[in-house]
Every structure is written in structure tokens, then in C-alpha cells.
Coordinates of C-alpha atoms and ligand atoms in Angstrom, one line a residue:
M26 CA -44.8 -73.9 39.2
V27 CA -42.8 -76.3 37.0
Q28 CA -44.2 -79.3 35.1
R29 CA -42.0 -81.9 33.4
T30 CA -43.3 -84.5 30.9
A31 CA -41.2 -87.1 29.3
I32 CA -41.9 -87.6 25.5
G33 CA -40.6 -90.1 22.9
G34 CA -40.7 -93.8 23.4
D35 CA -37.4 -94.1 25.1
G36 CA -38.0 -91.1 27.3
R37 CA -34.9 -89.3 26.1
W38 CA -36.9 -86.0 25.7
I39 CA -38.3 -84.1 28.7
V40 CA -40.4 -81.0 28.1
T41 CA -40.3 -78.6 31.0
V42 CA -43.1 -76.0 31.3
R43 CA -42.8 -73.0 33.6
G44 CA -45.8 -70.9 34.6
G45 CA -45.8 -67.2 35.7
V46 CA -45.5 -66.5 39.4
A47 CA -48.8 -65.5 40.7
A48 CA -49.0 -62.7 43.3
A49 CA -50.0 -65.2 45.9
E50 CA -47.1 -67.4 45.1
L51 CA -44.8 -64.4 45.0
A52 CA -45.8 -63.6 48.6
A53 CA -45.2 -67.2 49.3
V54 CA -41.6 -67.0 48.0
P55 CA -39.3 -65.6 50.7
G56 CA -38.1 -62.0 49.7
G57 CA -40.1 -62.2 46.4
W58 CA -41.6 -58.7 46.7
A59 CA -38.2 -57.3 47.4
V60 CA -36.8 -58.9 44.3
F61 CA -39.7 -57.7 42.2
G62 CA -39.4 -54.1 43.5
G63 CA -35.7 -54.1 43.0
G64 CA -36.2 -55.3 39.4
L65 CA -38.6 -52.4 38.8
V66 CA -36.2 -49.9 40.1
V67 CA -33.3 -51.3 38.1
T68 CA -35.5 -51.2 34.9
A69 CA -36.6 -47.6 35.6
L70 CA -33.0 -46.6 36.2
L71 CA -31.9 -48.3 33.0
A72 CA -34.7 -46.6 31.1
A73 CA -33.7 -43.2 32.5
L74 CA -30.1 -43.9 31.7
I75 CA -30.9 -44.8 28.1
L76 CA -33.1 -41.7 27.7
T77 CA -30.4 -39.4 29.1
L78 CA -27.8 -41.0 27.0
S79 CA -29.9 -40.6 23.8
R80 CA -30.7 -37.0 24.7
S81 CA -27.1 -36.1 25.3
R82 CA -26.2 -37.9 22.1
E83 CA -28.7 -35.7 20.3
R84 CA -27.2 -32.7 22.1
A85 CA -23.7 -33.8 21.2
L86 CA -24.7 -34.3 17.6
E87 CA -26.3 -30.9 17.6
M88 CA -23.1 -29.3 19.1
V89 CA -20.9 -31.1 16.6
T90 CA -23.1 -29.9 13.7
Q91 CA -23.1 -26.4 15.1
K92 CA -19.3 -26.4 15.6
T93 CA -18.7 -27.8 12.2
C94 CA -20.8 -25.0 10.7
Q95 CA -19.0 -22.5 12.8
L96 CA -15.6 -23.8 11.7
R97 CA -16.7 -23.9 8.1
H98 CA -17.9 -20.4 8.4
Q99 CA -14.6 -19.4 10.0
A100 CA -12.6 -21.1 7.3
L101 CA -14.5 -19.3 4.6
H102 CA -15.0 -15.9 6.1
D103 CA -12.9 -13.0 7.3
P104 CA -13.2 -12.7 11.1
L105 CA -12.9 -8.9 11.2
T106 CA -15.6 -8.0 8.7
G107 CA -17.6 -11.2 8.3
L108 CA -17.2 -11.0 4.6
P109 CA -16.3 -14.1 2.5
N110 CA -12.5 -14.6 2.4
R111 CA -10.3 -15.4 -0.6
V112 CA -11.1 -19.1 -0.6
L113 CA -14.8 -18.6 -0.7
A114 CA -14.5 -15.7 -3.2
I115 CA -12.6 -18.0 -5.6
D116 CA -15.1 -20.7 -5.1
R117 CA -18.0 -18.4 -5.8
A118 CA -16.2 -16.9 -8.8
E119 CA -15.7 -20.5 -10.3
Q120 CA -19.4 -21.1 -9.9
M121 CA -20.3 -17.8 -11.5
L122 CA -17.9 -18.5 -14.3
A123 CA -19.5 -21.9 -14.9
R124 CA -23.0 -20.2 -15.1
A125 CA -21.5 -17.4 -17.2
R126 CA -20.1 -19.9 -19.8
R127 CA -23.6 -21.5 -20.1
A128 CA -25.2 -18.1 -20.6
Q129 CA -22.3 -16.8 -22.7
V130 CA -22.2 -13.5 -20.7
P131 CA -18.9 -12.6 -18.9
I132 CA -18.7 -11.9 -15.1
A133 CA -16.8 -9.0 -13.7
V134 CA -14.3 -8.8 -10.8
L135 CA -13.6 -5.5 -9.0
Y136 CA -10.4 -5.5 -7.0
I137 CA -10.5 -2.7 -4.5
D138 CA -7.6 -1.3 -2.5
I139 CA -7.8 1.7 0.0
D140 CA -5.3 4.4 -0.9
G141 CA -2.8 5.0 1.9
F142 CA -4.5 2.7 4.4
K143 CA -1.1 1.7 5.9
H144 CA -0.9 5.2 7.3
V145 CA -4.1 4.8 9.2
N146 CA -2.7 1.8 11.0
D147 CA 0.7 3.3 11.5
T148 CA -0.5 6.7 12.8
F149 CA -3.7 5.8 14.7
G150 CA -3.1 2.2 15.7
H151 CA -4.7 -1.1 14.8
A152 CA -8.0 -0.4 16.7
A153 CA -8.7 2.6 14.4
G154 CA -7.5 0.6 11.4
D155 CA -9.9 -2.3 12.2
S156 CA -12.8 0.0 12.8
F157 CA -12.1 1.7 9.5
L158 CA -11.9 -1.6 7.6
R159 CA -15.2 -2.7 9.1
S160 CA -16.9 0.5 7.8
V161 CA -15.3 -0.1 4.4
A162 CA -16.7 -3.6 4.4
E163 CA -20.1 -2.4 5.4
R164 CA -20.2 0.2 2.6
I165 CA -19.2 -2.4 0.0
R166 CA -21.7 -4.9 1.3
R167 CA -24.4 -2.3 1.1
L168 CA -23.7 -1.7 -2.6
V169 CA -23.6 -5.3 -3.9
R170 CA -26.8 -7.0 -4.8
E171 CA -28.1 -10.5 -4.3
G172 CA -26.2 -12.8 -6.5
D173 CA -23.1 -10.7 -6.3
T174 CA -20.3 -11.3 -3.8
A175 CA -18.3 -8.9 -1.7
A176 CA -15.2 -10.4 -0.1
R177 CA -12.1 -9.3 1.9
L178 CA -8.9 -10.7 0.5
A179 CA -6.3 -9.4 2.8
G180 CA -5.5 -6.1 4.7
D181 CA -7.2 -3.3 2.9
E182 CA -7.9 -5.4 -0.2
F183 CA -11.5 -6.1 -1.1
L184 CA -13.2 -7.8 -4.0
V185 CA -16.6 -7.6 -5.6
L186 CA -17.8 -10.3 -8.0
L187 CA -20.5 -9.1 -10.3
D188 CA -22.7 -11.7 -11.8
T189 CA -23.0 -9.9 -15.1
V190 CA -25.7 -12.3 -16.1
T191 CA -28.1 -10.4 -13.9
L192 CA -26.3 -7.1 -14.1
D193 CA -28.1 -4.1 -15.6
V194 CA -25.3 -1.7 -15.2
A195 CA -21.7 -1.8 -16.5
P196 CA -19.0 -2.8 -14.0
E197 CA -17.5 0.6 -14.6
L198 CA -20.6 2.2 -13.2
V199 CA -20.5 0.0 -10.1
A200 CA -16.8 0.9 -9.7
E201 CA -17.7 4.6 -10.0
R202 CA -20.4 4.3 -7.3
L203 CA -18.0 2.3 -5.1
L204 CA -15.4 5.0 -5.4
E205 CA -17.9 7.7 -4.4
L206 CA -19.2 5.7 -1.5
L207 CA -15.7 4.9 -0.2
R208 CA -14.6 8.6 -0.5
E209 CA -17.2 9.8 2.0
P210 CA -15.6 10.5 5.4
Y211 CA -15.5 7.8 8.0
D212 CA -16.6 8.5 11.5
L213 CA -13.7 7.5 13.8
T214 CA -14.6 9.8 16.6
A215 CA -14.6 7.0 19.1
E216 CA -11.1 5.9 18.0
I217 CA -9.2 9.0 17.0
G218 CA -11.6 11.8 17.9
R219 CA -12.4 12.8 14.4
E220 CA -13.5 11.8 10.9
L221 CA -11.2 10.4 8.3
A222 CA -11.5 10.6 4.5
L223 CA -9.5 8.2 2.3
S224 CA -10.0 7.3 -1.4
A225 CA -9.7 3.9 -3.1
S226 CA -8.4 2.5 -6.3
I227 CA -10.2 -0.3 -8.3
G228 CA -9.0 -2.7 -10.9
I229 CA -11.7 -4.3 -13.1
A230 CA -11.4 -7.5 -15.1
C231 CA -14.1 -9.3 -17.0
G232 CA -14.0 -12.8 -18.2
L233 CA -15.7 -16.0 -19.3
D234 CA -13.3 -18.6 -20.6
T235 CA -10.8 -18.1 -17.8
S236 CA -10.2 -19.3 -14.3
A237 CA -11.2 -17.4 -11.2
E238 CA -7.5 -17.1 -10.2
Q239 CA -6.6 -15.7 -13.6
L240 CA -9.5 -13.2 -13.4
L241 CA -8.3 -12.0 -10.0
A242 CA -4.7 -11.7 -11.2
D243 CA -5.9 -9.6 -14.1
A244 CA -8.0 -7.4 -11.8
D245 CA -4.9 -7.0 -9.6
I246 CA -2.8 -5.9 -12.6
A247 CA -5.5 -3.3 -13.5
L248 CA -5.5 -2.2 -9.8
Y249 CA -1.8 -1.6 -10.1
A250 CA -2.4 0.6 -13.2
A251 CA -5.0 2.6 -11.3
K252 CA -2.5 3.2 -8.5
E253 CA 0.2 4.2 -11.0
A254 CA -2.2 6.6 -12.7
G255 CA -2.6 8.5 -9.5
R256 CA -5.0 6.5 -7.3
D257 CA -8.6 7.4 -6.5
R258 CA -9.9 5.9 -9.8
F259 CA -10.7 2.6 -11.5
V260 CA -8.9 1.1 -14.5
A261 CA -10.2 -1.8 -16.6
F262 CA -7.8 -4.6 -17.5
E263 CA -6.3 -4.7 -21.0
S264 CA -4.2 -7.5 -22.3
G265 CA -1.2 -5.1 -22.9
M266 CA -1.1 -4.7 -19.1
Q267 CA -0.1 -8.3 -18.7
T268 CA 3.2 -7.8 -20.5
A269 CA 3.7 -4.5 -18.7
A270 CA 3.3 -6.4 -15.4
Q271 CA 5.7 -9.1 -16.4
D272 CA 8.2 -6.5 -17.5
R273 CA 7.8 -4.8 -14.2
I274 CA 8.4 -8.0 -12.3
A275 CA 11.5 -8.7 -14.4
L276 CA 12.7 -5.2 -13.8
E277 CA 12.1 -5.5 -10.1
M278 CA 14.2 -8.7 -10.0
D279 CA 17.0 -7.0 -11.9
L280 CA 16.8 -4.0 -9.7
A281 CA 17.3 -6.2 -6.7
D282 CA 20.7 -7.1 -8.1
A283 CA 21.6 -3.7 -9.4
L284 CA 23.2 -2.5 -6.3
A285 CA 25.5 -5.5 -5.8
D286 CA 26.3 -5.5 -9.5
D287 CA 27.4 -1.9 -9.5
E288 CA 24.8 -0.8 -12.0
L289 CA 23.7 2.2 -10.1
S290 CA 25.4 5.5 -10.1
L291 CA 24.8 9.2 -9.2
V292 CA 24.9 12.2 -11.5
Y293 CA 25.0 15.7 -10.1
Q294 CA 23.0 18.7 -11.3
P295 CA 24.3 22.1 -10.3
T296 CA 22.1 24.7 -8.5
F297 CA 22.9 28.4 -8.7
D298 CA 22.1 31.6 -7.0
L299 CA 19.9 33.4 -9.3
L300 CA 21.0 36.9 -8.3
G301 CA 24.7 36.5 -7.8
E302 CA 26.8 34.2 -9.9
R303 CA 27.5 31.6 -7.3
L304 CA 27.4 27.9 -7.8
R305 CA 25.7 26.7 -4.6
G306 CA 25.9 23.0 -4.9
F307 CA 24.5 19.9 -6.6
E308 CA 21.5 17.7 -6.5
A309 CA 22.3 14.1 -6.6
L310 CA 20.2 12.2 -9.1
L311 CA 20.1 8.4 -9.4
R312 CA 20.9 6.5 -12.6
W313 CA 20.5 2.9 -13.5
S314 CA 22.3 1.4 -16.3
H315 CA 20.6 -1.9 -17.1
P316 CA 23.0 -4.5 -18.6
L317 CA 20.6 -5.3 -21.4
R318 CA 18.2 -2.4 -21.7
G319 CA 20.7 0.4 -21.1
P320 CA 19.8 3.4 -19.1
I321 CA 16.4 3.3 -17.3
P322 CA 15.0 6.7 -16.2
P323 CA 14.4 7.1 -12.5
D324 CA 10.8 8.0 -13.0
E325 CA 10.4 4.4 -14.2
F326 CA 12.5 2.4 -11.7
I327 CA 12.0 4.5 -8.5
P328 CA 8.2 3.6 -8.3
I329 CA 9.3 0.0 -8.7
A330 CA 11.8 0.4 -6.0
E331 CA 9.3 2.0 -3.8
R332 CA 6.7 -0.7 -4.3
S333 CA 9.1 -3.5 -3.6
G334 CA 10.7 -1.9 -0.6
L335 CA 14.1 -1.8 -2.5
V336 CA 14.1 2.0 -2.2
R337 CA 15.4 1.7 1.3
P338 CA 18.7 -0.1 0.7
I339 CA 19.1 1.9 -2.5
G340 CA 18.3 5.2 -0.7
R341 CA 20.9 4.3 1.9
W342 CA 23.5 3.8 -0.8
V343 CA 22.5 7.2 -2.5
L344 CA 22.9 9.0 0.8
R345 CA 26.3 7.5 1.6
T346 CA 27.6 8.0 -1.9
A347 CA 26.4 11.6 -2.2
C348 CA 27.8 12.5 1.2
R349 CA 31.2 10.9 0.5
Q350 CA 31.3 12.8 -2.8
A351 CA 30.4 16.1 -1.3
A352 CA 32.9 15.7 1.5
Q353 CA 35.6 15.0 -1.2
W354 CA 34.7 18.2 -3.1
R355 CA 34.8 20.2 0.1
A356 CA 38.1 18.7 1.1
Q357 CA 39.4 20.1 -2.2
G358 CA 38.3 23.5 -1.1
H359 CA 35.0 23.9 -2.8
E360 CA 32.2 25.4 -0.6
L361 CA 29.5 23.2 -1.9
S362 CA 26.4 21.5 -0.6
V363 CA 24.6 18.4 -1.9
A364 CA 20.9 17.7 -2.1
V365 CA 19.7 14.1 -1.9
N366 CA 16.2 12.9 -2.8
V367 CA 14.4 10.8 -0.3
S368 CA 11.4 8.8 -1.1
G369 CA 8.2 8.8 1.0
R370 CA 8.8 5.1 1.7
Q371 CA 12.1 6.0 3.4
L372 CA 10.4 8.8 5.4
D373 CA 7.9 6.1 6.7
H374 CA 10.7 4.8 9.0
D375 CA 12.6 6.2 11.9
D376 CA 15.6 4.5 10.3
L377 CA 16.0 7.5 8.0
V378 CA 17.3 9.7 10.7
R379 CA 19.8 7.1 11.8
E380 CA 20.9 6.5 8.2
V381 CA 21.5 10.2 7.6
R382 CA 23.5 10.5 10.8
A383 CA 25.6 7.5 9.8
A384 CA 26.2 8.8 6.3
L385 CA 27.4 12.1 7.8
S386 CA 29.7 10.6 10.3
E387 CA 31.1 8.1 7.8
S388 CA 31.9 10.8 5.2
G389 CA 32.8 13.5 7.6
L390 CA 30.5 15.9 5.8
E391 CA 29.1 18.7 8.0
A392 CA 25.3 18.4 8.4
R393 CA 24.6 21.9 7.1
S394 CA 26.1 20.9 3.7
L395 CA 23.4 18.3 3.2
T396 CA 19.9 19.0 2.0
I397 CA 17.2 16.3 2.1
E398 CA 14.6 16.7 -0.6
I399 CA 11.2 15.2 0.0
T400 CA 8.3 15.6 -2.4
E401 CA 5.3 17.5 -1.3
T402 CA 3.1 14.5 -2.1
S403 CA 5.0 12.2 0.2
L404 CA 5.0 14.7 3.0
M405 CA 1.2 15.0 2.7
R406 CA 0.5 11.3 3.0
D407 CA 0.9 11.5 6.7
P408 CA 1.6 15.1 7.6
A409 CA 2.0 14.5 11.4
A410 CA 4.5 11.7 11.1
S411 CA 6.4 13.6 8.3
A412 CA 6.7 16.7 10.5
R413 CA 8.0 14.6 13.4
R414 CA 10.7 13.0 11.3
L415 CA 11.7 16.2 9.6
Q416 CA 12.1 17.7 13.0
A417 CA 14.5 14.9 14.0
L418 CA 16.4 15.5 10.8
K419 CA 16.6 19.2 11.5
Q420 CA 18.0 18.5 14.9
L421 CA 20.9 16.8 13.2
G422 CA 21.6 20.1 11.5
V423 CA 20.7 19.1 7.9
K424 CA 18.6 21.2 5.7
V425 CA 15.2 20.1 4.3
A426 CA 13.7 21.0 1.0
I427 CA 10.1 20.3 -0.3
D428 CA 10.5 19.0 -3.8
D429 CA 8.1 19.5 -6.7
F430 CA 6.2 22.1 -4.7
G431 CA 2.9 23.2 -6.0
T432 CA 1.8 19.7 -7.2
G433 CA 0.5 18.3 -3.9
Y434 CA -2.2 20.9 -3.2
S435 CA -1.0 21.1 0.4
S436 CA -2.6 23.8 2.4
L437 CA -0.5 26.7 3.7
A438 CA -1.4 25.6 7.3
Y439 CA 0.5 22.4 6.7
L440 CA 3.5 24.2 5.2
R441 CA 4.0 26.0 8.5
Q442 CA 4.0 22.7 10.4
F443 CA 7.0 21.4 8.4
P444 CA 10.4 22.5 9.5
V445 CA 11.7 23.2 6.0
D446 CA 14.3 25.5 4.7
T447 CA 13.6 25.5 1.0
I448 CA 10.7 25.1 -1.4
K449 CA 11.5 23.8 -4.8
V450 CA 9.0 25.2 -7.3
D451 CA 8.0 22.4 -9.7
R452 CA 9.2 22.4 -13.3
A453 CA 5.6 22.3 -14.5
F454 CA 5.1 25.9 -13.3
V455 CA 8.5 27.1 -14.3
S456 CA 8.0 25.9 -17.9
G457 CA 5.0 28.2 -18.3
I458 CA 6.3 31.2 -16.5
A459 CA 7.3 33.2 -19.6
T460 CA 4.2 32.2 -21.7
S461 CA 1.3 31.7 -19.4
L462 CA -0.1 34.4 -17.2
E463 CA -1.5 31.8 -14.9
S464 CA 1.8 30.0 -14.4
A465 CA 3.5 33.3 -13.9
A466 CA 1.1 34.4 -11.2
L467 CA 1.4 31.1 -9.5
V468 CA 5.2 31.1 -9.4
R469 CA 5.1 34.7 -8.1
T470 CA 2.7 33.6 -5.4
L471 CA 4.8 30.7 -4.4
I472 CA 7.9 32.8 -4.2
E473 CA 6.1 35.4 -2.2
L474 CA 4.8 32.7 0.1
G475 CA 8.3 31.4 0.6
R476 CA 9.5 34.9 1.5
T477 CA 6.7 35.5 4.0
L478 CA 7.5 32.2 5.7
G479 CA 11.2 32.9 5.7
L480 CA 11.9 30.1 3.3
E481 CA 14.3 29.9 0.4
T482 CA 12.8 29.4 -3.0
L483 CA 14.5 27.3 -5.7
A484 CA 13.1 27.0 -9.3
E485 CA 13.4 23.6 -11.0
G486 CA 13.7 22.9 -14.7
I487 CA 14.9 26.3 -16.0
E488 CA 15.3 25.7 -19.8
D489 CA 15.5 29.1 -21.5
P490 CA 16.7 32.6 -20.7
D491 CA 13.1 34.1 -20.7
Q492 CA 12.2 31.8 -17.8
L493 CA 15.4 32.7 -16.0
A494 CA 14.7 36.4 -16.4
A495 CA 11.1 36.1 -15.2
L496 CA 12.3 34.1 -12.1
Q497 CA 14.9 36.7 -11.3
R498 CA 12.3 39.5 -11.6
A499 CA 10.0 37.6 -9.3
G500 CA 12.8 37.4 -6.7
C501 CA 13.4 33.7 -6.8
D502 CA 16.6 32.9 -4.7
S503 CA 18.1 30.0 -6.7
G504 CA 17.5 27.6 -9.5
Q505 CA 18.6 24.6 -11.6
G506 CA 17.8 23.4 -15.0
F507 CA 19.3 22.4 -18.4
L508 CA 20.0 26.0 -19.2
L509 CA 22.3 26.3 -16.2
G510 CA 23.7 22.9 -16.1
R511 CA 22.6 19.3 -16.9
P512 CA 23.1 16.5 -14.5
M513 CA 26.7 15.2 -14.9
A514 CA 28.8 12.4 -13.8
P515 CA 31.4 13.2 -11.0
E516 CA 34.1 13.6 -13.6
G517 CA 32.1 16.3 -15.2
V518 CA 31.7 18.1 -11.9
A519 CA 35.4 17.8 -11.3
E520 CA 36.0 19.5 -14.6
L521 CA 33.5 22.2 -13.8
L522 CA 35.0 22.9 -10.4
N523 CA 38.6 22.7 -11.5
D524 CA 38.3 25.0 -14.5
R525 CA 36.7 28.1 -13.0
R526 CA 36.9 29.8 -16.3
A527 CA 34.8 27.2 -18.0
A528 CA 32.3 27.6 -15.2
I529 CA 32.1 31.3 -15.6
A530 CA 31.8 31.0 -19.4
A531 CA 28.9 28.5 -18.9
W532 CA 27.3 30.9 -16.5
A533 CA 27.7 33.9 -19.0
G534 CA 26.4 31.7 -21.8
A535 CA 23.3 31.1 -19.8
G536 CA 22.5 34.8 -20.1
L537 CA 23.3 35.9 -16.6
Ligands
LIG614 P1 13.5 15.7 -9.1 O1 14.0 15.5 -7.7 O2 12.4 16.8 -9.2 O3 14.7 16.0 -10.0 C1 14.7 16.9 -11.0 C2 14.5 16.2 -12.3 O4 14.3 17.1 -13.3 C3 15.7 15.3 -12.7 O5 15.1 14.2 -13.5 C4 16.4 16.2 -13.7 O6 17.2 15.6 -14.6 C5 15.3 16.9 -14.3 N1 15.6 18.2 -14.9 C6 16.5 19.1 -14.4 N2 16.6 20.2 -15.1 C7 15.7 20.1 -16.1 C8 15.3 20.9 -17.2 O7 15.7 22.0 -17.4 N3 14.3 20.4 -18.0 C9 13.8 19.1 -17.8 N4 12.9 18.7 -18.7 N5 14.1 18.3 -16.8 C10 15.1 18.8 -15.9 P2 15.6 12.8 -13.2 O8 17.0 12.7 -12.9 O9 15.0 12.0 -14.4 O10 14.8 12.4 -11.9 C11 13.4 12.4 -11.9 C12 13.0 12.2 -10.5 O11 13.4 10.9 -10.0 C13 13.5 13.2 -9.6 O12 12.8 14.4 -9.7 C14 13.3 12.5 -8.3 O13 12.0 12.7 -7.8 C15 13.5 11.1 -8.6 N6 14.9 10.7 -8.2 C16 16.1 10.9 -8.8 N7 17.1 10.4 -8.1 C17 16.5 9.9 -6.9 C18 17.0 9.3 -5.7 O14 18.2 9.1 -5.6 N8 16.1 8.9 -4.8 C19 14.8 9.2 -5.0 N9 13.9 8.8 -4.0 N10 14.3 9.8 -6.0 C20 15.1 10.2 -7.0
LIG615 MG1 14.7 16.6 -6.3
LIG616 MG1 11.7 18.2 -8.4

């Protein structure tokens, strides 16, 4: 129904009015109902489409939000343990520091490292290592309170941030409790069929007007000091450690060049039969002459070499040089053997056996003229792997000695496992043999033990004739020490060897 009316005088405007289509009229229009029904269906479909689209948009939004949270969580947490990672730990530490500055009470950082964790991975595989780390994380998490943060930084390194503002105990006490908790055996029955006990070391740093990164660095330095002091303990950061750490880094950099710059050398300390009068051989001892600082004692630079991994190329050089030197003496007609110290870090790798073989074939030294000395402590870090590698060395025909014996508290059961020829009784016991009943009894027991197991005993650090006499009475096979001969440069050895009379005089002077 359409009505048109012209308006305006000249009729230029026409108003058109359309009315709704009544049902009757609809019926009157051909196909009207069909059009109307179709329209309804289209509208319903459109409505459904819009509804679905808006629902899936909601769902999509939800998913995006979820995924974002998940990614955020992943970016800030360690996937293995679920603990905050380094990034989040630093962020939390910065927040805590800001609060701490307002309250003027410092916060504390505990830097935790598991002693000897590498060996868990190396010996039992990564599955056991992962399970172990998860248990460590769980124990640390259990100890920290609300407001504090536990985090995993890397590998076996964990961190605890103590919000000292709310702390009612000193960080040292928390560290002590952590050490106790971490020392308890871990149940790895599913992975390795038994329990495992490891200790931890902790570095503590407290601060207020500092950055989180600096606080972590300080705690790391304190951790290093804890490791150096013998592990299984905590050490709190002191400013003096900073310079010590810088010194160490500088020394490490210098040590990296020392080999190439010809600053390393070997000195040789003679070993003697204690009953006869025979010079048996020499122990090769490493020396470093620093271009500015002068001689640096091995007890100072060998731990640096071990920590940095430099001990492997250096150890290779020591082996080759000592073998070449001994081969030369033997070629001159002296029936001598040489002993070379090998660090635990070298024993960690199968390369050691290859390197010993190479040093022997290069120098032409017979295998039986070489003794490899390994400290009791490094053997005990991973007794099974040590025994395996020592066995491989023995198969080459070289001899094996346990150095510094008596300091590592190894059980006798272990000693039987190791294919060794000699035990070197540590200087600490020898020095007390003539004055302390306890030391004397201990040395006698060690010598007796050696005899029972069919091992040779060698006493280290013999400094005076009373000690020598006591060792002879106890039946010790051989010995070395300042009394018998100091470590000397190859020229000194040549002199000693070439002038037999001088050697015999020195021997007589020693009271034999
Ligand atoms: P060590 O293998 O137990 O060597 C014996 C140490 O005792 C040597 O110290 C030696 O000079 C010292 N000594 C010998 N007789 C006496 C004595 O009568 N009295 C006293 N007070 N000391 C005596 P040095 O040369 O300073 O070496 C210290 C340690 O450094 C060695 O102990 C050894 O563990 C390590 N070392 C030395 N050279 C090497 C090396 O080439 N490789 C490795 N991995 N370690 C080495
Ligand atoms: Mg030695
Ligand atoms: Mg020793």
C-alpha cells in the first residue's frame, strides 16, 4: 500500500507513504510467505552465527590469556622444579631491596650449591640427576616462608631470598637449617636402587644500598669461599673477599697464558727406601713462576686450575715433561721411576688413560717406571668411576699411589676396590709420629694396613731424624721429605745422580 501526495505550490515535492504489509495482503502477493519465511531463517542463521562468533571470540580471548600466563610463567620459572628462575629472582630481590631501603633493614641472599652434584649426573645419568634436583628444590621450598623466595639459578645452584624485614632468625641460622635439611639422604630407589647423601655449600650476602645483581655476585663469592674452606658449610660475604675474588680471576687469566709463556716448570723430590739406602725415584712437583708476583705455590694455583678446567692441559704437559725427563735419566743408566700428581678433575675423564699412554710412547719410558698419584679425596668423590679408570691405567702397566692417605676418611672396603700399589701416608700424621702417641698409633695402623693388603707404604714430609727412626721401626717401606731431599730442578737432580758420593753423603747426613 503506497500513497503519494504532492506538496508545495509548484508540486516539486512528492511525499510517499508506505504502509506495512498486512497478512492478508501478504497472502495476496505471489510467493509472499516464502519470502517472509526465508527472511526469518536468514535472520535466525545470522543470529546463530553472531552468537557462535562471539562465543568463540570469548574462548579465543580466554585461550590467549591462558597461553600468555603460561608463557609468562615459563619465562619466569624453571621447568624442572617449578621454582622461580634467575630473572624472577632478580626482580623479586629488587622489590625486596626497595622495601628494605624504606624500612632500613637489609635483606639476605643465600646462594646454595650442591657439593659434587656433577658426579650424580655423570655416574647415574640425567634422570637420576633431575629427580635429585627436584627433591632438593622441594626441601628448599619447604623451608622458606611466605614473603621469602626460593629460586633455581642453574644446574645445581639455588637461591633463597630472605626478606629480613619479617625475619625473626639470622640468615646464618636459616643456612644452618638448610644445610641440615639438604644433608639428609635422598631416596633415589626408583632411579638408582638406593639412597644418596650429598652435602651443600652456601654463600650468604646481606645488603640494602646495593643492586640485586651485586648482592648475588657477593653471595657467589662467599659460596666460593665456602667451597674452598672444605664444602658442607656456609660462609658470609666480607668485603675482603671481593679483592680475593678479583685476584683469583686475574690469576686465572695469567695461568691460562702460563703454559704458552713457559712460566711452568717441574721440580723433582727424591724418594728413598727406608731400610736400604737406595734412591728409588722422584716425585714431579709443579712450579709456577709468575712474571710479576714471582713463585706461586701449587696449593694456591692448582685449585684455580681445577676450577677453571686449565688443570687438564697443564696436567697433560706435566705428564709429558716428567716422562721425558725420567726416560732421559734412565737412558743415562739410572734405574729411576717418576711419580706424577694427577688431579681429580683429570680423573673425571677417560682422556687421562689416553694421555698417559701417549706420554709413555712419546718419551719411550716403560710403563712400570711411572707412578700416578691421586689424592684419596679425589678418589672418594666417585669411587666407582675412579676404580674403573685406575683399572684402565693399571692395564697400561703404570703404578698407582694414593696420595695424602689418611685425610679422606675412606673406608677400608673402598681401599680394596682400588687397584693401587702404594699408599702415601700424609705429612700431617708423619709430623706427629715422634711426639704424639695418637699420630704414632695411626701411622703404625696405616703401615700395617698396607702390609695386610699387600701395598707399599711411603711416608711423606719426613723432616727430622726422630720421625725417620720411628717410621723405620714401624716398617714403612719408603719415604720422602726435606730431611732426605728437597724438591729440586732437573739440574740439581743431574748433580745428585752424577755425583754418587754426594748422594751417599747426603744420605748419611740424614742419619741413615
Ligand atoms: P703432594 O703431592 O702431597 O706433594 C708433596 C708436597 O709436600 C710438596 O709440596 C712438597 O714440596 C712438600 N714436602 C715434601 N717434603 C716435605 C717436608 O719434609 N716438609 C714439608 N713441610 N713439606 C714437604 P708442593 O710442591 O708445594 O705441592 C703441594 C701439592 O700440590 C702437592 O702435594 C700436590 O697435591 C699438588 N701438586 C704439585 N704438583 C702437582 C701437579 O703437577 N699436578 C697436580 N694435580 N697437583 C700437584
Ligand atoms: Mg703427591
Ligand atoms: Mg701428598
